Amino acid sequence: MSELEKSLKDKLLKREQENSLRRLTFSANLIDFTSNDYLGLARSEELFRSIQQKVNSLSHSNGATGSRLLSGNNEYTEQVEQKLAKIFKAEAAVIFNSGYAANQAVLSCIPQKGDTIIYDELIHACIRDGARLSWANRLSFRHNDFNDLESKLKKSEGNIFIAVESIYSMDGDLCNVKELTALADKFNASIILDEAHSTGIMGEQGSGLSVSLRLENKIPIRIYTFGKAMGVHGACVVGSKNLIDYLINFARPFIYTTALPPHSIASIDCAFSCLNDHGYLQNELSEKVKLFRSEANKRKLSVMNSESQIQGIVIPGNSEVKQAVEKIRTNGFDVRPILSPTVPAGTERIRVCLHTFNANHEIQSLAESLSML
Ligand SMILES: Cc1ncc(COP(=O)(O)O)c(C=O)c1O
């Protein structure tokens, strides 16, 4: 075995010994309590057909053919960006190929040497990765603990950026955006808000948490993703015209990549139109969340403190949570274990995602299965 193969194998073996080896899997015929398709748009036939129709109406092209700055731009993409800017109540929007790319772009090119990025300790990997690519100083604060954040703000230098999520992807709890904007004002800091898990779920037309609180003008940089509740793919950053022009000029994940193909742009366009026609989906999802929580509380499950569609049942230990998940899966429910180091050791969990299409009796049976562990 070559030195390279040996070093790869050693790392994999270590993961296996720690019970944290990742493998690609897929589940057929299990009831979905794991995907991010919260509103059922990814499986919507109506949306599927409207995307097909839209694609047929566009001038035929299978791919974008280049970066947006070269041959990959077109009038339709710009129209969709204007539509997004309106929905998210911003001066301008720019589409990225994914939420990962959008966050990496923002964090890596806006904060400069001598500036400070402070992020919630539970922030998504793409924000951490972006921050690592920048030359700015990096600090984290305890999850949702604004006293700790304030102590870090006092130590910060240069322009200060606070990176948070509206709904945390692993714990499902919300950021208190109102309180945060007051703190940011006090220290003249700029908030970067990742609305990945609130896009579609909250706010008129799926505009997310900050718009629903009418705080959008207090948050200069907002990121929305379309691969979760919107059921399609891609992301956008919204803010001032200046911010968007800056990203077009300096964001490497925007400049040095082929743009999304026309059918992806059409998917984004149609997904927002579809949600607009089915605004009741947001309430339906809230009802499913309430039902799950009441069923879980009735059975005294150790469910985490979240009012969102993301619910965690803590089962400490990688092997313990894996075994628990196997049992639940044999009962017909697709749930996945969240292992350390993805979450801190001791807080390993089953992450349950609720969807509009989960029948009430399925939610009750899942809670029952969880109580039998
Ligand atoms: C909070 C958060 N931000 C960003 C992303 C990345 O978005 P995308 O899947 O579109 O790359 C994710 C995906 O898991 C996420 O949970």
Coordinates of C-alpha atoms and ligand atoms in Angstrom, one line a residue:
M1 CA 0.0 0.0 0.0
S2 CA 1.4 3.4 -0.9
E3 CA 2.1 6.0 1.8
L4 CA -0.9 8.0 0.6
E5 CA -3.3 5.0 0.7
K6 CA -2.0 4.1 4.2
S7 CA -2.5 7.6 5.6
L8 CA -6.1 7.7 4.2
K9 CA -6.8 4.2 5.6
D10 CA -5.5 5.2 9.0
K11 CA -7.8 8.2 9.2
L12 CA -10.7 6.0 8.2
L13 CA -9.9 3.3 10.7
K14 CA -9.7 6.0 13.5
R15 CA -13.2 7.1 12.5
E16 CA -14.4 3.5 12.6
Q17 CA -12.9 3.0 16.0
E18 CA -14.7 6.1 17.3
N19 CA -17.9 4.9 15.7
S20 CA -18.1 8.1 13.6
L21 CA -17.3 6.7 10.1
R22 CA -19.6 8.3 7.5
R23 CA -21.1 6.2 4.7
L24 CA -23.4 7.1 1.9
T25 CA -26.8 5.5 2.3
F26 CA -30.3 5.9 0.9
S27 CA -33.6 4.8 2.2
A28 CA -36.4 3.5 0.1
N29 CA -39.9 3.1 1.5
L30 CA -39.3 4.6 4.9
I31 CA -41.4 7.5 6.2
D32 CA -39.4 10.6 5.8
F33 CA -38.6 12.2 9.1
T34 CA -35.1 13.3 8.0
S35 CA -35.0 15.4 4.9
N36 CA -35.1 19.2 4.7
D37 CA -38.1 19.0 2.4
Y38 CA -40.1 20.6 5.2
L39 CA -43.0 21.8 3.0
G40 CA -43.1 18.9 0.6
L41 CA -42.1 21.0 -2.4
A42 CA -39.3 18.7 -3.5
R43 CA -41.9 16.0 -3.9
S44 CA -44.6 18.2 -5.3
E45 CA -45.9 17.1 -8.7
E46 CA -47.5 20.5 -9.2
L47 CA -44.1 22.2 -8.8
F48 CA -42.4 19.6 -10.9
R49 CA -44.9 20.3 -13.8
S50 CA -44.6 24.1 -13.4
I51 CA -40.8 23.8 -13.6
Q52 CA -41.1 21.7 -16.8
Q53 CA -43.4 24.2 -18.4
K54 CA -41.2 27.1 -17.5
V55 CA -38.1 25.3 -18.8
N56 CA -39.9 24.6 -22.1
S57 CA -40.7 28.3 -22.4
L58 CA -37.1 29.4 -22.1
S59 CA -34.7 29.5 -25.0
H60 CA -33.3 26.0 -25.0
S61 CA -29.9 25.6 -23.3
N62 CA -28.8 22.7 -21.2
G63 CA -26.1 24.5 -19.3
A64 CA -25.1 28.0 -18.3
T65 CA -21.9 27.6 -20.4
G66 CA -19.7 29.7 -18.1
S67 CA -19.3 31.9 -15.1
R68 CA -21.9 34.7 -14.6
L69 CA -19.1 37.2 -15.4
L70 CA -18.5 35.5 -18.8
S71 CA -21.1 33.6 -20.8
G72 CA -23.2 32.4 -17.9
N73 CA -25.4 35.4 -17.4
N74 CA -28.8 36.1 -19.0
E75 CA -31.9 38.2 -18.6
Y76 CA -33.9 35.5 -16.9
T77 CA -31.4 35.0 -14.1
E78 CA -31.4 38.7 -13.5
Q79 CA -35.2 38.8 -13.5
V80 CA -35.3 36.0 -10.9
E81 CA -32.8 37.9 -8.8
Q82 CA -35.0 41.0 -8.8
K83 CA -37.9 38.8 -7.8
L84 CA -35.9 37.4 -4.9
A85 CA -34.8 40.9 -3.8
K86 CA -38.5 41.9 -3.6
I87 CA -39.4 38.8 -1.6
F88 CA -36.6 39.3 0.8
K89 CA -37.1 43.1 1.0
A90 CA -33.6 44.1 -0.1
E91 CA -32.2 46.5 -2.6
A92 CA -30.5 43.6 -4.5
A93 CA -29.9 39.9 -4.6
V94 CA -27.3 37.6 -6.2
I95 CA -27.8 33.9 -6.8
F96 CA -25.1 31.4 -5.7
N97 CA -24.8 27.8 -6.7
S98 CA -25.5 26.6 -3.1
G99 CA -25.8 27.9 0.4
Y100 CA -22.4 26.5 1.1
A101 CA -20.9 28.6 -1.7
A102 CA -22.9 31.7 -0.6
N103 CA -21.7 31.6 3.0
Q104 CA -18.2 30.8 2.1
A105 CA -18.2 33.7 -0.3
V106 CA -19.5 36.2 2.2
L107 CA -17.3 35.2 5.0
S108 CA -14.1 34.9 3.0
C109 CA -14.2 38.1 1.0
I110 CA -16.0 40.8 3.1
P111 CA -14.2 40.8 6.5
Q112 CA -10.6 42.0 6.0
K113 CA -7.3 41.7 7.8
G114 CA -7.6 43.4 11.2
D115 CA -11.4 42.9 11.3
T116 CA -13.2 40.4 13.6
I117 CA -15.7 37.7 12.8
I118 CA -17.6 36.4 15.9
Y119 CA -19.8 33.4 15.3
D120 CA -22.2 31.3 17.3
E121 CA -20.5 28.1 18.3
L122 CA -23.2 26.1 16.6
I123 CA -22.8 27.9 13.3
H124 CA -22.8 25.8 10.1
A125 CA -19.5 24.5 8.7
C126 CA -19.7 26.7 5.6
I127 CA -19.6 29.8 7.7
R128 CA -16.6 28.5 9.7
D129 CA -14.9 27.5 6.4
G130 CA -15.5 30.9 4.9
A131 CA -14.2 32.6 8.0
R132 CA -11.0 30.4 7.9
L133 CA -10.4 31.6 4.3
S134 CA -10.5 35.3 5.3
W135 CA -7.6 37.2 7.0
A136 CA -9.9 38.4 9.8
N137 CA -9.6 37.4 13.5
R138 CA -12.1 34.7 14.5
L139 CA -13.9 34.2 17.8
S140 CA -16.9 32.1 18.7
F141 CA -19.5 32.7 21.4
R142 CA -21.5 30.2 23.4
H143 CA -24.7 29.2 21.6
N144 CA -27.3 31.9 21.8
D145 CA -25.6 33.4 24.8
F146 CA -25.5 37.2 24.2
N147 CA -23.7 37.9 27.5
D148 CA -20.8 35.8 26.1
L149 CA -21.2 37.5 22.7
E150 CA -21.0 40.9 24.4
S151 CA -17.8 39.9 26.2
K152 CA -16.3 38.9 22.8
L153 CA -17.5 42.2 21.2
K154 CA -15.6 44.1 23.8
K155 CA -12.4 42.4 22.8
S156 CA -13.0 42.8 19.0
E157 CA -11.0 45.0 16.6
G158 CA -11.6 46.5 13.3
N159 CA -14.9 46.1 11.5
I160 CA -16.9 43.5 13.5
F161 CA -19.1 40.8 11.9
I162 CA -21.5 38.7 13.9
A163 CA -22.5 35.5 12.1
V164 CA -25.7 33.6 13.2
E165 CA -28.4 31.4 11.9
S166 CA -32.1 32.2 12.1
I167 CA -33.0 28.5 12.9
Y168 CA -30.0 26.4 14.0
S169 CA -29.7 23.4 11.8
M170 CA -28.9 20.8 14.5
D171 CA -30.7 22.2 17.6
G172 CA -33.7 23.7 15.8
D173 CA -33.8 26.7 18.1
L174 CA -34.0 30.3 16.9
C175 CA -31.7 33.2 17.2
N176 CA -33.2 36.2 19.1
V177 CA -32.6 38.5 16.2
K178 CA -34.3 41.5 17.8
E179 CA -32.0 41.4 20.8
L180 CA -29.0 40.7 18.6
T181 CA -29.7 43.8 16.4
A182 CA -29.7 46.0 19.6
L183 CA -26.3 44.5 20.6
A184 CA -24.9 44.9 17.1
D185 CA -26.0 48.6 17.1
K186 CA -24.3 49.2 20.4
F187 CA -20.9 47.9 19.1
N188 CA -21.4 49.1 15.5
A189 CA -21.2 45.5 14.3
S190 CA -22.6 44.0 11.1
I191 CA -24.8 41.0 11.3
I192 CA -24.5 38.1 8.8
L193 CA -27.7 36.1 9.0
D194 CA -27.9 32.7 7.5
E195 CA -31.7 32.0 6.9
A196 CA -31.1 28.5 5.4
H197 CA -33.7 26.8 7.6
S198 CA -36.2 29.6 7.8
T199 CA -36.4 30.3 4.0
G200 CA -39.9 29.3 2.9
I201 CA -40.9 28.3 6.5
M202 CA -41.5 31.8 7.9
G203 CA -42.6 35.2 6.6
E204 CA -44.9 36.2 3.7
Q205 CA -43.9 34.4 0.5
G206 CA -41.3 32.4 2.5
S207 CA -39.2 35.5 3.3
G208 CA -37.7 34.1 6.5
L209 CA -37.3 35.2 10.0
S210 CA -35.8 38.7 9.8
V211 CA -38.4 39.9 7.3
S212 CA -41.2 38.4 9.3
L213 CA -39.9 40.5 12.3
R214 CA -39.5 43.5 10.0
L215 CA -35.8 43.7 11.0
E216 CA -34.4 43.3 7.5
N217 CA -33.0 46.8 7.5
K218 CA -30.9 46.1 10.6
I219 CA -29.2 43.1 9.0
P220 CA -26.9 44.2 6.2
I221 CA -26.0 40.6 4.9
R222 CA -28.6 37.9 4.6
I223 CA -28.3 34.4 3.1
Y224 CA -31.2 32.3 1.9
T225 CA -31.0 28.8 0.6
F226 CA -33.4 27.0 -1.8
G227 CA -32.4 23.3 -1.2
K228 CA -34.4 23.0 2.0
A229 CA -38.0 24.1 2.4
M230 CA -38.1 25.5 -1.2
G231 CA -37.5 22.0 -2.4
V232 CA -35.0 22.9 -5.2
H233 CA -31.4 24.0 -5.2
G234 CA -29.2 27.1 -4.9
A235 CA -29.0 30.2 -2.7
C236 CA -28.9 33.9 -2.7
V237 CA -27.3 36.7 -0.8
V238 CA -29.3 39.9 -0.4
G239 CA -28.5 43.4 0.8
S240 CA -27.6 46.7 -0.6
K241 CA -26.7 47.2 -4.3
N242 CA -23.1 48.0 -3.1
L243 CA -22.9 44.7 -1.2
I244 CA -24.1 42.7 -4.3
D245 CA -21.7 44.6 -6.6
Y246 CA -18.9 43.8 -4.1
L247 CA -19.7 40.1 -4.1
I248 CA -19.8 40.1 -7.9
N249 CA -16.3 41.6 -7.9
F250 CA -14.6 39.8 -5.0
A251 CA -16.4 36.6 -4.1
R252 CA -14.3 33.7 -5.6
P253 CA -17.1 31.1 -5.2
F254 CA -19.2 33.4 -7.5
I255 CA -16.5 34.3 -10.0
Y256 CA -14.7 31.1 -10.5
T257 CA -17.5 28.7 -11.1
T258 CA -20.0 27.8 -13.8
A259 CA -23.4 29.5 -13.1
L260 CA -26.5 27.4 -12.3
P261 CA -28.1 26.1 -15.4
P262 CA -31.4 27.7 -16.7
H263 CA -33.5 24.8 -15.3
S264 CA -32.2 25.5 -11.8
I265 CA -33.0 29.2 -12.2
A266 CA -36.5 28.2 -13.4
S267 CA -36.8 25.8 -10.4
I268 CA -36.1 28.7 -8.0
D269 CA -38.6 31.0 -9.7
C270 CA -41.3 28.3 -9.8
A271 CA -40.7 27.2 -6.2
F272 CA -41.4 30.8 -4.9
S273 CA -44.5 31.1 -7.1
C274 CA -45.7 27.7 -5.9
L275 CA -45.3 28.7 -2.2
N276 CA -47.1 31.9 -2.9
D277 CA -50.1 29.8 -4.2
H278 CA -49.9 27.5 -1.1
G279 CA -49.2 29.9 1.8
Y280 CA -51.2 27.6 4.1
L281 CA -48.2 25.2 4.1
Q282 CA -46.4 27.2 6.7
N283 CA -49.4 26.8 9.2
E284 CA -49.7 23.1 8.3
L285 CA -46.0 22.7 9.3
S286 CA -46.5 24.5 12.6
E287 CA -49.4 22.2 13.4
K288 CA -47.2 19.1 12.8
V289 CA -44.5 20.5 15.0
K290 CA -47.0 21.2 17.8
L291 CA -48.4 17.6 17.5
F292 CA -44.9 16.1 17.6
R293 CA -44.0 18.1 20.7
S294 CA -47.2 17.3 22.5
E295 CA -46.8 13.5 21.7
A296 CA -43.1 13.7 22.8
N297 CA -43.9 15.5 26.0
K298 CA -46.7 13.1 26.8
R299 CA -44.2 10.3 26.7
K300 CA -41.5 12.3 28.5
L301 CA -39.0 12.0 25.7
S302 CA -35.8 14.0 26.2
V303 CA -36.7 16.3 23.3
M304 CA -34.6 19.5 22.8
N305 CA -36.0 22.9 23.4
S306 CA -37.1 23.8 19.8
E307 CA -40.3 25.2 18.4
S308 CA -39.2 24.7 14.8
Q309 CA -39.5 21.8 12.4
I310 CA -36.1 20.5 13.6
Q311 CA -36.5 18.5 16.8
G312 CA -33.6 16.7 18.5
I313 CA -33.9 13.6 20.8
V314 CA -30.7 13.4 22.8
I315 CA -29.1 10.0 23.1
P316 CA -25.6 10.5 24.4
G317 CA -22.8 8.4 22.7
N318 CA -22.2 7.6 19.0
S319 CA -22.8 3.9 19.3
E320 CA -25.9 4.4 21.5
V321 CA -27.5 6.9 19.1
K322 CA -26.7 4.7 16.1
Q323 CA -28.3 1.7 17.7
A324 CA -31.4 3.7 18.6
V325 CA -31.7 4.9 15.0
E326 CA -31.5 1.4 13.7
K327 CA -34.4 0.4 15.9
I328 CA -36.5 3.3 14.8
R329 CA -35.7 2.6 11.2
T330 CA -36.9 -1.0 11.5
N331 CA -40.2 0.5 12.6
G332 CA -40.4 2.1 9.1
F333 CA -39.2 5.7 10.0
D334 CA -36.4 7.4 8.2
V335 CA -34.4 9.2 10.9
R336 CA -30.6 9.7 11.1
P337 CA -28.2 9.9 13.9
I338 CA -26.2 13.1 14.5
L339 CA -22.9 12.0 15.8
S340 CA -20.0 13.8 17.5
P341 CA -17.9 15.6 16.3
T342 CA -20.8 17.1 14.2
V343 CA -22.4 18.0 17.6
P344 CA -20.5 18.2 20.9
A345 CA -19.8 14.8 22.6
G346 CA -22.6 13.9 25.0
T347 CA -25.3 15.7 22.9
E348 CA -25.4 13.0 20.1
R349 CA -29.0 12.9 18.9
I350 CA -31.7 11.7 16.6
R351 CA -32.6 14.6 14.5
V352 CA -36.3 14.5 13.6
C353 CA -37.4 16.8 10.8
L354 CA -41.1 17.4 10.5
H355 CA -42.9 17.9 7.2
T356 CA -46.3 19.0 6.0
F357 CA -46.8 15.5 4.4
N358 CA -46.2 13.6 7.6
A359 CA -49.6 12.2 8.6
N360 CA -50.7 12.8 12.2
H361 CA -50.8 9.0 12.9
E362 CA -47.2 8.7 11.6
I363 CA -46.1 11.4 13.9
Q364 CA -47.8 9.7 16.8
S365 CA -46.3 6.3 15.9
L366 CA -42.8 7.9 15.7
A367 CA -43.2 9.3 19.2
E368 CA -44.3 5.9 20.4
S369 CA -41.3 4.2 18.8
L370 CA -39.0 6.8 20.4
S371 CA -40.5 6.1 23.8
M372 CA -39.9 2.4 23.4
L373 CA -36.1 2.8 23.1
Ligands
LIG1 C1 -27.4 26.6 8.3 C2 -27.0 26.1 6.9 N1 -26.4 27.0 6.1 C3 -26.0 26.6 4.9 C4 -26.2 25.4 4.4 C5 -25.7 25.0 3.0 O1 -26.7 25.1 2.1 P1 -26.7 24.3 0.8 O2 -27.2 22.9 1.1 O3 -27.6 25.0 -0.2 O4 -25.3 24.3 0.3 C6 -26.8 24.4 5.2 C7 -27.0 23.0 4.7 O5 -27.0 22.1 5.4 C8 -27.2 24.8 6.5 O6 -27.8 23.9 7.3

